[in-house]
Amino acid sequence: RKEVEQDPGPFNVPEGATVAFNCTYSNSASQSFFWYRQDCRKEPKLLMSVYSSGNEDGRFTAQLNRASQYISLLIRDSKLSDSATYLCVVNSRGGGSYIPTFGRGTSLIVHP
Amino acid sequence: GAVVSQHPSWVICKSGTSVKIECRSLDFQATTMFWYRQFPKQSLMLMATSNEGSKATYEQGVEKDKFLINHASLTLSTLTVTSAHPEDSSFYICSARATLTSGVNTDTQYFGPGTRLTVL
């Protein structure tokens, strides 16, 4: 079983739609969690950190469920510019420092 | 703040040559730098974790003698692909994690723009 799993999609949605992605992780001792966005042939860019209390940034809401070991990302009122791959990242302790593990990414296509 | 640069941004080389990629944190000091590789339509794969002044920790399946990592300062790490072959063609990305005193979030990775390597 992979340490961090995501549905690769693609999720194909119209503009204005609400879309949600989930990411599950297997290491119960994982410490911190993030969502990154990666555009084609570009480096990942941090979208938001994920906290147990949940956090919201404009149209984006991230949630962490430690008991079930998953994190989620909700995008409301999708824009064409939201089309990208969304990567889930989980940091776990290893060798005295944090080791990041990336999910495979979920592809989102927003169409007119 | 928290900008990471990589050089070169792309490189084409002949099989058997060595290629050096630089990763620099421009406005903060980085305790740890990570090197990733990404093949088309695949996820980022961590190759190695590099801590300043110590040997890199390589992930399983990554040959340390082929992918030489040097992290001589808190702002620079280099990855050298030795005797490159066509199967080494990939997108290599570094990221940096800040030191506690740098004034930047230490829990976040800041990515370089990547280096696209093509080996003929």
mmCIF file with all atom_site columns, C-alpha atoms in Angstrom:
data_model
loop_
_atom_site.group_PDB
_atom_site.id
_atom_site.type_symbol
_atom_site.label_atom_id
_atom_site.label_alt_id
_atom_site.label_comp_id
_atom_site.label_asym_id
_atom_site.label_entity_id
_atom_site.label_seq_id
_atom_site.pdbx_PDB_ins_code
_atom_site.Cartn_x
_atom_site.Cartn_y
_atom_site.Cartn_z
_atom_site.occupancy
_atom_site.B_iso_or_equiv
_atom_site.pdbx_formal_charge
_atom_site.auth_seq_id
_atom_site.auth_comp_id
_atom_site.auth_asym_id
_atom_site.auth_atom_id
_atom_site.pdbx_PDB_model_num
ATOM 1   C CA . ARG A 1 1   ? 0.000   0.000  0.000   1.00 0.00 ? 1   ARG A CA 1
ATOM 2   C CA . LYS A 1 2   ? 1.335   3.434  -0.916  1.00 0.00 ? 2   LYS A CA 1
ATOM 3   C CA . GLU A 1 3   ? 2.038   5.811  1.949   1.00 0.00 ? 3   GLU A CA 1
ATOM 4   C CA . VAL A 1 4   ? 0.035   8.651  0.455   1.00 0.00 ? 4   VAL A CA 1
ATOM 5   C CA . GLU A 1 5   ? -2.773  7.931  -1.952  1.00 0.00 ? 5   GLU A CA 1
ATOM 6   C CA . GLN A 1 6   ? -4.824  10.196 -4.135  1.00 0.00 ? 6   GLN A CA 1
ATOM 7   C CA . ASP A 1 7   ? -7.395  9.588  -6.824  1.00 0.00 ? 7   ASP A CA 1
ATOM 8   C CA . PRO A 1 8   ? -5.490  10.607 -9.973  1.00 0.00 ? 8   PRO A CA 1
ATOM 9   C CA . GLY A 1 9   ? -8.667  11.759 -11.740 1.00 0.00 ? 9   GLY A CA 1
ATOM 10  C CA . PRO A 1 10  ? -8.938  13.653 -13.968 1.00 0.00 ? 10  PRO A CA 1
ATOM 11  C CA . PHE A 1 11  ? -11.810 15.542 -12.440 1.00 0.00 ? 11  PHE A CA 1
ATOM 12  C CA . ASN A 1 12  ? -13.532 17.333 -15.289 1.00 0.00 ? 12  ASN A CA 1
ATOM 13  C CA . VAL A 1 13  ? -15.886 20.047 -13.999 1.00 0.00 ? 13  VAL A CA 1
ATOM 14  C CA . PRO A 1 14  ? -17.616 23.137 -15.408 1.00 0.00 ? 14  PRO A CA 1
ATOM 15  C CA . GLU A 1 15  ? -16.770 26.622 -14.268 1.00 0.00 ? 15  GLU A CA 1
ATOM 16  C CA . GLY A 1 16  ? -18.518 27.500 -11.046 1.00 0.00 ? 16  GLY A CA 1
ATOM 17  C CA . ALA A 1 17  ? -18.676 23.923 -9.801  1.00 0.00 ? 17  ALA A CA 1
ATOM 18  C CA . THR A 1 18  ? -17.586 22.763 -6.382  1.00 0.00 ? 18  THR A CA 1
ATOM 19  C CA . VAL A 1 19  ? -15.075 19.943 -6.367  1.00 0.00 ? 19  VAL A CA 1
ATOM 20  C CA . ALA A 1 20  ? -13.466 17.983 -3.536  1.00 0.00 ? 20  ALA A CA 1
ATOM 21  C CA . PHE A 1 21  ? -10.334 15.864 -3.414  1.00 0.00 ? 21  PHE A CA 1
ATOM 22  C CA . ASN A 1 22  ? -9.307  13.404 -0.761  1.00 0.00 ? 22  ASN A CA 1
ATOM 23  C CA . CYS A 1 23  ? -5.902  12.094 0.179   1.00 0.00 ? 23  CYS A CA 1
ATOM 24  C CA . THR A 1 24  ? -5.251  9.188  2.535   1.00 0.00 ? 24  THR A CA 1
ATOM 25  C CA . TYR A 1 25  ? -2.031  8.468  4.385   1.00 0.00 ? 25  TYR A CA 1
ATOM 26  C CA . SER A 1 26  ? -0.830  5.326  6.070   1.00 0.00 ? 26  SER A CA 1
ATOM 27  C CA . ASN A 1 27  ? 1.612   6.619  8.689   1.00 0.00 ? 27  ASN A CA 1
ATOM 28  C CA . SER A 1 28  ? -0.395  7.463  11.789  1.00 0.00 ? 28  SER A CA 1
ATOM 29  C CA . ALA A 1 29  ? 2.596   9.364  13.199  1.00 0.00 ? 29  ALA A CA 1
ATOM 30  C CA . SER A 1 30  ? 2.573   11.878 10.351  1.00 0.00 ? 30  SER A CA 1
ATOM 31  C CA . GLN A 1 31  ? 3.106   15.373 11.623  1.00 0.00 ? 31  GLN A CA 1
ATOM 32  C CA . SER A 1 32  ? 2.072   17.966 9.092   1.00 0.00 ? 32  SER A CA 1
ATOM 33  C CA . PHE A 1 33  ? 0.088   18.130 5.910   1.00 0.00 ? 33  PHE A CA 1
ATOM 34  C CA . PHE A 1 34  ? -0.051  20.336 2.856   1.00 0.00 ? 34  PHE A CA 1
ATOM 35  C CA . TRP A 1 35  ? -1.742  20.794 -0.473  1.00 0.00 ? 35  TRP A CA 1
ATOM 36  C CA . TYR A 1 36  ? 0.421   21.887 -3.391  1.00 0.00 ? 36  TYR A CA 1
ATOM 37  C CA . ARG A 1 37  ? -0.610  22.855 -6.879  1.00 0.00 ? 37  ARG A CA 1
ATOM 38  C CA . GLN A 1 38  ? 1.479   21.863 -9.891  1.00 0.00 ? 38  GLN A CA 1
ATOM 39  C CA . ASP A 1 39  ? 0.929   23.220 -13.360 1.00 0.00 ? 39  ASP A CA 1
ATOM 40  C CA . CYS A 1 40  ? 2.142   21.288 -16.372 1.00 0.00 ? 40  CYS A CA 1
ATOM 41  C CA . ARG A 1 41  ? 5.951   21.243 -16.636 1.00 0.00 ? 41  ARG A CA 1
ATOM 42  C CA . LYS A 1 42  ? 6.300   23.536 -13.624 1.00 0.00 ? 42  LYS A CA 1
ATOM 43  C CA . GLU A 1 43  ? 7.403   23.072 -10.032 1.00 0.00 ? 43  GLU A CA 1
ATOM 44  C CA . PRO A 1 44  ? 4.849   22.517 -7.238  1.00 0.00 ? 44  PRO A CA 1
ATOM 45  C CA . LYS A 1 45  ? 3.657   25.626 -5.429  1.00 0.00 ? 45  LYS A CA 1
ATOM 46  C CA . LEU A 1 46  ? 2.265   25.614 -1.923  1.00 0.00 ? 46  LEU A CA 1
ATOM 47  C CA . LEU A 1 47  ? -1.488  26.081 -1.918  1.00 0.00 ? 47  LEU A CA 1
ATOM 48  C CA . MET A 1 48  ? -2.188  25.732 1.784   1.00 0.00 ? 48  MET A CA 1
ATOM 49  C CA . SER A 1 49  ? -1.236  23.947 4.954   1.00 0.00 ? 49  SER A CA 1
ATOM 50  C CA . VAL A 1 50  ? -3.798  21.656 6.547   1.00 0.00 ? 50  VAL A CA 1
ATOM 51  C CA . TYR A 1 51  ? -4.675  21.803 10.229  1.00 0.00 ? 51  TYR A CA 1
ATOM 52  C CA . SER A 1 52  ? -6.907  19.659 12.405  1.00 0.00 ? 52  SER A CA 1
ATOM 53  C CA . SER A 1 53  ? -9.248  22.564 12.904  1.00 0.00 ? 53  SER A CA 1
ATOM 54  C CA . GLY A 1 54  ? -9.567  23.024 9.155   1.00 0.00 ? 54  GLY A CA 1
ATOM 55  C CA . ASN A 1 55  ? -8.564  26.136 7.311   1.00 0.00 ? 55  ASN A CA 1
ATOM 56  C CA . GLU A 1 56  ? -10.012 28.253 4.579   1.00 0.00 ? 56  GLU A CA 1
ATOM 57  C CA . ASP A 1 57  ? -8.395  30.559 2.069   1.00 0.00 ? 57  ASP A CA 1
ATOM 58  C CA . GLY A 1 58  ? -10.896 32.212 -0.220  1.00 0.00 ? 58  GLY A CA 1
ATOM 59  C CA . ARG A 1 59  ? -12.521 29.523 -2.347  1.00 0.00 ? 59  ARG A CA 1
ATOM 60  C CA . PHE A 1 60  ? -10.278 26.791 -0.929  1.00 0.00 ? 60  PHE A CA 1
ATOM 61  C CA . THR A 1 61  ? -10.961 24.821 2.234   1.00 0.00 ? 61  THR A CA 1
ATOM 62  C CA . ALA A 1 62  ? -8.658  22.145 3.629   1.00 0.00 ? 62  ALA A CA 1
ATOM 63  C CA . GLN A 1 63  ? -9.498  19.664 6.359   1.00 0.00 ? 63  GLN A CA 1
ATOM 64  C CA . LEU A 1 64  ? -7.567  17.028 8.264   1.00 0.00 ? 64  LEU A CA 1
ATOM 65  C CA . ASN A 1 65  ? -9.118  13.941 9.801   1.00 0.00 ? 65  ASN A CA 1
ATOM 66  C CA . ARG A 1 66  ? -6.470  12.233 11.920  1.00 0.00 ? 66  ARG A CA 1
ATOM 67  C CA . ALA A 1 67  ? -8.748  9.439  13.093  1.00 0.00 ? 67  ALA A CA 1
ATOM 68  C CA . SER A 1 68  ? -9.443  8.323  9.547   1.00 0.00 ? 68  SER A CA 1
ATOM 69  C CA . GLN A 1 69  ? -6.063  9.440  8.269   1.00 0.00 ? 69  GLN A CA 1
ATOM 70  C CA . TYR A 1 70  ? -7.142  11.585 5.385   1.00 0.00 ? 70  TYR A CA 1
ATOM 71  C CA . ILE A 1 71  ? -7.007  15.176 4.293   1.00 0.00 ? 71  ILE A CA 1
ATOM 72  C CA . SER A 1 72  ? -9.342  16.915 1.920   1.00 0.00 ? 72  SER A CA 1
ATOM 73  C CA . LEU A 1 73  ? -9.371  19.944 -0.329  1.00 0.00 ? 73  LEU A CA 1
ATOM 74  C CA . LEU A 1 74  ? -12.589 21.654 -1.374  1.00 0.00 ? 74  LEU A CA 1
ATOM 75  C CA . ILE A 1 75  ? -12.647 24.165 -4.198  1.00 0.00 ? 75  ILE A CA 1
ATOM 76  C CA . ARG A 1 76  ? -15.759 26.289 -4.558  1.00 0.00 ? 76  ARG A CA 1
ATOM 77  C CA . ASP A 1 77  ? -16.810 28.297 -7.606  1.00 0.00 ? 77  ASP A CA 1
ATOM 78  C CA . SER A 1 78  ? -14.147 26.682 -9.810  1.00 0.00 ? 78  SER A CA 1
ATOM 79  C CA . LYS A 1 79  ? -12.294 28.915 -12.248 1.00 0.00 ? 79  LYS A CA 1
ATOM 80  C CA . LEU A 1 80  ? -10.623 27.949 -15.494 1.00 0.00 ? 80  LEU A CA 1
ATOM 81  C CA . SER A 1 81  ? -7.317  28.906 -13.875 1.00 0.00 ? 81  SER A CA 1
ATOM 82  C CA . ASP A 1 82  ? -7.825  26.250 -11.209 1.00 0.00 ? 82  ASP A CA 1
ATOM 83  C CA . SER A 1 83  ? -6.994  23.597 -13.815 1.00 0.00 ? 83  SER A CA 1
ATOM 84  C CA . ALA A 1 84  ? -3.841  21.902 -12.513 1.00 0.00 ? 84  ALA A CA 1
ATOM 85  C CA . THR A 1 85  ? -2.644  18.882 -10.603 1.00 0.00 ? 85  THR A CA 1
ATOM 86  C CA . TYR A 1 86  ? -3.175  19.046 -6.849  1.00 0.00 ? 86  TYR A CA 1
ATOM 87  C CA . LEU A 1 87  ? -0.598  17.255 -4.750  1.00 0.00 ? 87  LEU A CA 1
ATOM 88  C CA . CYS A 1 88  ? -1.067  16.080 -1.215  1.00 0.00 ? 88  CYS A CA 1
ATOM 89  C CA . VAL A 1 89  ? 2.083   16.142 0.926   1.00 0.00 ? 89  VAL A CA 1
ATOM 90  C CA . VAL A 1 90  ? 2.527   14.450 4.280   1.00 0.00 ? 90  VAL A CA 1
ATOM 91  C CA . ASN A 1 91  ? 5.511   15.098 6.537   1.00 0.00 ? 91  ASN A CA 1
ATOM 92  C CA . SER A 1 92  ? 6.655   12.340 8.856   1.00 0.00 ? 92  SER A CA 1
ATOM 93  C CA . ARG A 1 93  ? 9.506   12.155 11.298  1.00 0.00 ? 93  ARG A CA 1
ATOM 94  C CA . GLY A 1 94  ? 12.540  10.235 10.102  1.00 0.00 ? 94  GLY A CA 1
ATOM 95  C CA . GLY A 1 95  ? 16.173  10.355 11.133  1.00 0.00 ? 95  GLY A CA 1
ATOM 96  C CA . GLY A 1 96  ? 15.655  13.445 13.248  1.00 0.00 ? 96  GLY A CA 1
ATOM 97  C CA . SER A 1 97  ? 14.007  15.534 10.570  1.00 0.00 ? 97  SER A CA 1
ATOM 98  C CA . TYR A 1 98  ? 10.794  15.681 8.593   1.00 0.00 ? 98  TYR A CA 1
ATOM 99  C CA . ILE A 1 99  ? 10.572  13.500 5.523   1.00 0.00 ? 99  ILE A CA 1
ATOM 100 C CA . PRO A 1 100 ? 7.990   14.618 2.976   1.00 0.00 ? 100 PRO A CA 1
ATOM 101 C CA . THR A 1 101 ? 5.957   12.132 1.000   1.00 0.00 ? 101 THR A CA 1
ATOM 102 C CA . PHE A 1 102 ? 3.998   13.249 -2.025  1.00 0.00 ? 102 PHE A CA 1
ATOM 103 C CA . GLY A 1 103 ? 0.821   11.773 -3.329  1.00 0.00 ? 103 GLY A CA 1
ATOM 104 C CA . ARG A 1 104 ? 0.612   11.075 -7.020  1.00 0.00 ? 104 ARG A CA 1
ATOM 105 C CA . GLY A 1 105 ? -1.580  14.100 -7.549  1.00 0.00 ? 105 GLY A CA 1
ATOM 106 C CA . THR A 1 106 ? -5.162  14.665 -8.637  1.00 0.00 ? 106 THR A CA 1
ATOM 107 C CA . SER A 1 107 ? -5.709  16.270 -12.000 1.00 0.00 ? 107 SER A CA 1
ATOM 108 C CA . LEU A 1 108 ? -8.430  18.925 -12.241 1.00 0.00 ? 108 LEU A CA 1
ATOM 109 C CA . ILE A 1 109 ? -9.770  20.251 -15.527 1.00 0.00 ? 109 ILE A CA 1
ATOM 110 C CA . VAL A 1 110 ? -12.204 23.135 -15.346 1.00 0.00 ? 110 VAL A CA 1
ATOM 111 C CA . HIS A 1 111 ? -14.017 23.765 -18.615 1.00 0.00 ? 111 HIS A CA 1
ATOM 112 C CA . PRO A 1 112 ? -16.199 26.697 -19.746 1.00 0.00 ? 112 PRO A CA 1
ATOM 113 C CA . GLY B 2 1   ? 10.682  35.861 0.481   1.00 0.00 ? 1   GLY B CA 1
ATOM 114 C CA . ALA B 2 2   ? 11.520  32.138 0.376   1.00 0.00 ? 2   ALA B CA 1
ATOM 115 C CA . VAL B 2 3   ? 12.758  31.927 -3.192  1.00 0.00 ? 3   VAL B CA 1
ATOM 116 C CA . VAL B 2 4   ? 14.659  28.917 -4.465  1.00 0.00 ? 4   VAL B CA 1
ATOM 117 C CA . SER B 2 5   ? 16.520  28.951 -7.739  1.00 0.00 ? 5   SER B CA 1
ATOM 118 C CA . GLN B 2 6   ? 17.850  26.110 -9.853  1.00 0.00 ? 6   GLN B CA 1
ATOM 119 C CA . HIS B 2 7   ? 20.444  26.191 -12.560 1.00 0.00 ? 7   HIS B CA 1
ATOM 120 C CA . PRO B 2 8   ? 20.373  25.262 -15.342 1.00 0.00 ? 8   PRO B CA 1
ATOM 121 C CA . SER B 2 9   ? 16.664  25.268 -16.117 1.00 0.00 ? 9   SER B CA 1
ATOM 122 C CA . TRP B 2 10  ? 17.203  22.798 -18.917 1.00 0.00 ? 10  TRP B CA 1
ATOM 123 C CA . VAL B 2 11  ? 20.118  20.818 -20.284 1.00 0.00 ? 11  VAL B CA 1
ATOM 124 C CA . ILE B 2 12  ? 20.693  18.453 -23.167 1.00 0.00 ? 12  ILE B CA 1
ATOM 125 C CA . CYS B 2 13  ? 23.750  16.236 -23.026 1.00 0.00 ? 13  CYS B CA 1
ATOM 126 C CA . LYS B 2 14  ? 25.273  13.196 -24.647 1.00 0.00 ? 14  LYS B CA 1
ATOM 127 C CA . SER B 2 15  ? 25.107  9.808  -23.034 1.00 0.00 ? 15  SER B CA 1
ATOM 128 C CA . GLY B 2 16  ? 28.060  9.197  -20.720 1.00 0.00 ? 16  GLY B CA 1
ATOM 129 C CA . THR B 2 17  ? 28.605  12.806 -19.673 1.00 0.00 ? 17  THR B CA 1
ATOM 130 C CA . SER B 2 18  ? 28.027  14.223 -16.207 1.00 0.00 ? 18  SER B CA 1
ATOM 131 C CA . VAL B 2 19  ? 25.611  17.007 -15.443 1.00 0.00 ? 19  VAL B CA 1
ATOM 132 C CA . LYS B 2 20  ? 25.632  19.242 -12.384 1.00 0.00 ? 20  LYS B CA 1
ATOM 133 C CA . ILE B 2 21  ? 22.462  20.942 -11.162 1.00 0.00 ? 21  ILE B CA 1
ATOM 134 C CA . GLU B 2 22  ? 22.590  23.726 -8.568  1.00 0.00 ? 22  GLU B CA 1
ATOM 135 C CA . CYS B 2 23  ? 19.879  24.541 -6.068  1.00 0.00 ? 23  CYS B CA 1
ATOM 136 C CA . ARG B 2 24  ? 20.100  27.819 -4.153  1.00 0.00 ? 24  ARG B CA 1
ATOM 137 C CA . SER B 2 25  ? 17.937  29.379 -1.475  1.00 0.00 ? 25  SER B CA 1
ATOM 138 C CA . LEU B 2 26  ? 18.136  33.059 -2.350  1.00 0.00 ? 26  LEU B CA 1
ATOM 139 C CA . ASP B 2 27  ? 16.747  34.881 0.657   1.00 0.00 ? 27  ASP B CA 1
ATOM 140 C CA . PHE B 2 28  ? 16.853  32.356 3.467   1.00 0.00 ? 28  PHE B CA 1
ATOM 141 C CA . GLN B 2 29  ? 19.112  29.704 4.894   1.00 0.00 ? 29  GLN B CA 1
ATOM 142 C CA . ALA B 2 30  ? 18.112  26.110 4.392   1.00 0.00 ? 30  ALA B CA 1
ATOM 143 C CA . THR B 2 31  ? 18.903  23.373 6.862   1.00 0.00 ? 31  THR B CA 1
ATOM 144 C CA . THR B 2 32  ? 17.630  20.716 4.569   1.00 0.00 ? 32  THR B CA 1
ATOM 145 C CA . MET B 2 33  ? 17.290  20.448 0.831   1.00 0.00 ? 33  MET B CA 1
ATOM 146 C CA . PHE B 2 34  ? 15.442  17.720 -1.014  1.00 0.00 ? 34  PHE B CA 1
ATOM 147 C CA . TRP B 2 35  ? 16.040  16.406 -4.494  1.00 0.00 ? 35  TRP B CA 1
ATOM 148 C CA . TYR B 2 36  ? 13.160  14.994 -6.504  1.00 0.00 ? 36  TYR B CA 1
ATOM 149 C CA . ARG B 2 37  ? 12.712  13.490 -9.908  1.00 0.00 ? 37  ARG B CA 1
ATOM 150 C CA . GLN B 2 38  ? 9.510   13.515 -11.885 1.00 0.00 ? 38  GLN B CA 1
ATOM 151 C CA . PHE B 2 39  ? 8.829   11.519 -15.027 1.00 0.00 ? 39  PHE B CA 1
ATOM 152 C CA . PRO B 2 40  ? 5.993   12.582 -17.347 1.00 0.00 ? 40  PRO B CA 1
ATOM 153 C CA . LYS B 2 41  ? 2.547   12.112 -15.840 1.00 0.00 ? 41  LYS B CA 1
ATOM 154 C CA . GLN B 2 42  ? 4.014   10.638 -12.682 1.00 0.00 ? 42  GLN B CA 1
ATOM 155 C CA . SER B 2 43  ? 4.328   11.951 -9.155  1.00 0.00 ? 43  SER B CA 1
ATOM 156 C CA . LEU B 2 44  ? 7.361   13.568 -7.625  1.00 0.00 ? 44  LEU B CA 1
ATOM 157 C CA . MET B 2 45  ? 9.746   10.922 -6.357  1.00 0.00 ? 45  MET B CA 1
ATOM 158 C CA . LEU B 2 46  ? 12.060  11.856 -3.525  1.00 0.00 ? 46  LEU B CA 1
ATOM 159 C CA . MET B 2 47  ? 15.620  10.897 -4.435  1.00 0.00 ? 47  MET B CA 1
ATOM 160 C CA . ALA B 2 48  ? 17.552  12.131 -1.438  1.00 0.00 ? 48  ALA B CA 1
ATOM 161 C CA . THR B 2 49  ? 17.533  14.399 1.577   1.00 0.00 ? 49  THR B CA 1
ATOM 162 C CA . SER B 2 50  ? 20.524  16.647 1.983   1.00 0.00 ? 50  SER B CA 1
ATOM 163 C CA . ASN B 2 51  ? 21.535  18.313 5.233   1.00 0.00 ? 51  ASN B CA 1
ATOM 164 C CA . GLU B 2 52  ? 24.197  21.001 5.267   1.00 0.00 ? 52  GLU B CA 1
ATOM 165 C CA . GLY B 2 53  ? 27.593  19.656 6.215   1.00 0.00 ? 53  GLY B CA 1
ATOM 166 C CA . SER B 2 54  ? 26.636  15.995 6.265   1.00 0.00 ? 54  SER B CA 1
ATOM 167 C CA . LYS B 2 55  ? 26.155  13.166 3.821   1.00 0.00 ? 55  LYS B CA 1
ATOM 168 C CA . ALA B 2 56  ? 22.903  12.956 1.947   1.00 0.00 ? 56  ALA B CA 1
ATOM 169 C CA . THR B 2 57  ? 20.346  10.302 2.794   1.00 0.00 ? 57  THR B CA 1
ATOM 170 C CA . TYR B 2 58  ? 19.266  8.472  -0.328  1.00 0.00 ? 58  TYR B CA 1
ATOM 171 C CA . GLU B 2 59  ? 15.915  6.815  -0.871  1.00 0.00 ? 59  GLU B CA 1
ATOM 172 C CA . GLN B 2 60  ? 15.776  3.149  -1.636  1.00 0.00 ? 60  GLN B CA 1
ATOM 173 C CA . GLY B 2 61  ? 16.653  2.394  -5.234  1.00 0.00 ? 61  GLY B CA 1
ATOM 174 C CA . VAL B 2 62  ? 18.586  5.619  -5.815  1.00 0.00 ? 62  VAL B CA 1
ATOM 175 C CA . GLU B 2 63  ? 22.271  5.023  -6.536  1.00 0.00 ? 63  GLU B CA 1
ATOM 176 C CA . LYS B 2 64  ? 24.373  7.368  -4.445  1.00 0.00 ? 64  LYS B CA 1
ATOM 177 C CA . ASP B 2 65  ? 27.409  6.899  -6.686  1.00 0.00 ? 65  ASP B CA 1
ATOM 178 C CA . LYS B 2 66  ? 25.408  7.932  -9.712  1.00 0.00 ? 66  LYS B CA 1
ATOM 179 C CA . PHE B 2 67  ? 23.595  10.873 -8.155  1.00 0.00 ? 67  PHE B CA 1
ATOM 180 C CA . LEU B 2 68  ? 26.206  12.789 -6.186  1.00 0.00 ? 68  LEU B CA 1
ATOM 181 C CA . ILE B 2 69  ? 24.857  15.351 -3.777  1.00 0.00 ? 69  ILE B CA 1
ATOM 182 C CA . ASN B 2 70  ? 26.885  18.071 -2.128  1.00 0.00 ? 70  ASN B CA 1
ATOM 183 C CA . HIS B 2 71  ? 25.434  20.500 0.402   1.00 0.00 ? 71  HIS B CA 1
ATOM 184 C CA . ALA B 2 72  ? 28.390  22.655 1.272   1.00 0.00 ? 72  ALA B CA 1
ATOM 185 C CA . SER B 2 73  ? 26.547  25.692 2.620   1.00 0.00 ? 73  SER B CA 1
ATOM 186 C CA . LEU B 2 74  ? 23.181  26.687 4.023   1.00 0.00 ? 74  LEU B CA 1
ATOM 187 C CA . THR B 2 75  ? 22.183  28.195 0.692   1.00 0.00 ? 75  THR B CA 1
ATOM 188 C CA . LEU B 2 76  ? 23.542  25.775 -1.888  1.00 0.00 ? 76  LEU B CA 1
ATOM 189 C CA . SER B 2 77  ? 23.119  22.122 -2.737  1.00 0.00 ? 77  SER B CA 1
ATOM 190 C CA . THR B 2 78  ? 24.267  20.458 -5.944  1.00 0.00 ? 78  THR B CA 1
ATOM 191 C CA . LEU B 2 79  ? 23.174  17.265 -7.650  1.00 0.00 ? 79  LEU B CA 1
ATOM 192 C CA . THR B 2 80  ? 25.557  15.704 -10.156 1.00 0.00 ? 80  THR B CA 1
ATOM 193 C CA . VAL B 2 81  ? 24.202  13.040 -12.468 1.00 0.00 ? 81  VAL B CA 1
ATOM 194 C CA . THR B 2 82  ? 27.282  11.040 -13.378 1.00 0.00 ? 82  THR B CA 1
ATOM 195 C CA . SER B 2 83  ? 27.597  9.134  -16.639 1.00 0.00 ? 83  SER B CA 1
ATOM 196 C CA . ALA B 2 84  ? 24.097  10.116 -17.644 1.00 0.00 ? 84  ALA B CA 1
ATOM 197 C CA . HIS B 2 85  ? 22.042  7.784  -19.832 1.00 0.00 ? 85  HIS B CA 1
ATOM 198 C CA . PRO B 2 86  ? 18.798  8.352  -21.721 1.00 0.00 ? 86  PRO B CA 1
ATOM 199 C CA . GLU B 2 87  ? 16.797  6.737  -18.915 1.00 0.00 ? 87  GLU B CA 1
ATOM 200 C CA . ASP B 2 88  ? 18.039  9.537  -16.615 1.00 0.00 ? 88  ASP B CA 1
ATOM 201 C CA . SER B 2 89  ? 16.137  12.063 -18.717 1.00 0.00 ? 89  SER B CA 1
ATOM 202 C CA . SER B 2 90  ? 13.632  13.610 -16.345 1.00 0.00 ? 90  SER B CA 1
ATOM 203 C CA . PHE B 2 91  ? 12.512  16.743 -14.533 1.00 0.00 ? 91  PHE B CA 1
ATOM 204 C CA . TYR B 2 92  ? 14.723  17.252 -11.482 1.00 0.00 ? 92  TYR B CA 1
ATOM 205 C CA . ILE B 2 93  ? 13.355  19.523 -8.772  1.00 0.00 ? 93  ILE B CA 1
ATOM 206 C CA . CYS B 2 94  ? 14.916  20.641 -5.538  1.00 0.00 ? 94  CYS B CA 1
ATOM 207 C CA . SER B 2 95  ? 13.214  22.063 -2.508  1.00 0.00 ? 95  SER B CA 1
ATOM 208 C CA . ALA B 2 96  ? 14.525  23.729 0.609   1.00 0.00 ? 96  ALA B CA 1
ATOM 209 C CA . ARG B 2 97  ? 13.374  23.858 4.188   1.00 0.00 ? 97  ARG B CA 1
ATOM 210 C CA . ALA B 2 98  ? 14.358  26.930 6.184   1.00 0.00 ? 98  ALA B CA 1
ATOM 211 C CA . THR B 2 99  ? 16.404  27.066 9.375   1.00 0.00 ? 99  THR B CA 1
ATOM 212 C CA . LEU B 2 100 ? 14.723  28.130 12.597  1.00 0.00 ? 100 LEU B CA 1
ATOM 213 C CA . THR B 2 101 ? 16.435  31.510 12.548  1.00 0.00 ? 101 THR B CA 1
ATOM 214 C CA . SER B 2 102 ? 15.709  32.382 8.937   1.00 0.00 ? 102 SER B CA 1
ATOM 215 C CA . GLY B 2 103 ? 12.348  34.003 9.640   1.00 0.00 ? 103 GLY B CA 1
ATOM 216 C CA . VAL B 2 104 ? 10.595  31.727 7.170   1.00 0.00 ? 104 VAL B CA 1
ATOM 217 C CA . ASN B 2 105 ? 8.127   28.923 7.907   1.00 0.00 ? 105 ASN B CA 1
ATOM 218 C CA . THR B 2 106 ? 10.310  25.907 8.726   1.00 0.00 ? 106 THR B CA 1
ATOM 219 C CA . ASP B 2 107 ? 7.603   23.342 8.112   1.00 0.00 ? 107 ASP B CA 1
ATOM 220 C CA . THR B 2 108 ? 7.113   24.231 4.466   1.00 0.00 ? 108 THR B CA 1
ATOM 221 C CA . GLN B 2 109 ? 9.146   23.216 1.478   1.00 0.00 ? 109 GLN B CA 1
ATOM 222 C CA . TYR B 2 110 ? 9.975   25.860 -1.070  1.00 0.00 ? 110 TYR B CA 1
ATOM 223 C CA . PHE B 2 111 ? 10.569  24.493 -4.526  1.00 0.00 ? 111 PHE B CA 1
ATOM 224 C CA . GLY B 2 112 ? 12.987  25.494 -7.203  1.00 0.00 ? 112 GLY B CA 1
ATOM 225 C CA . PRO B 2 113 ? 11.673  25.859 -10.749 1.00 0.00 ? 113 PRO B CA 1
ATOM 226 C CA . GLY B 2 114 ? 13.161  22.530 -11.795 1.00 0.00 ? 114 GLY B CA 1
ATOM 227 C CA . THR B 2 115 ? 15.741  21.377 -14.303 1.00 0.00 ? 115 THR B CA 1
ATOM 228 C CA . ARG B 2 116 ? 14.696  19.458 -17.367 1.00 0.00 ? 116 ARG B CA 1
ATOM 229 C CA . LEU B 2 117 ? 17.419  16.995 -18.331 1.00 0.00 ? 117 LEU B CA 1
ATOM 230 C CA . THR B 2 118 ? 17.465  15.304 -21.704 1.00 0.00 ? 118 THR B CA 1
ATOM 231 C CA . VAL B 2 119 ? 20.165  12.729 -22.351 1.00 0.00 ? 119 VAL B CA 1
ATOM 232 C CA . LEU B 2 120 ? 20.664  11.804 -26.002 1.00 0.00 ? 120 LEU B CA 1
#
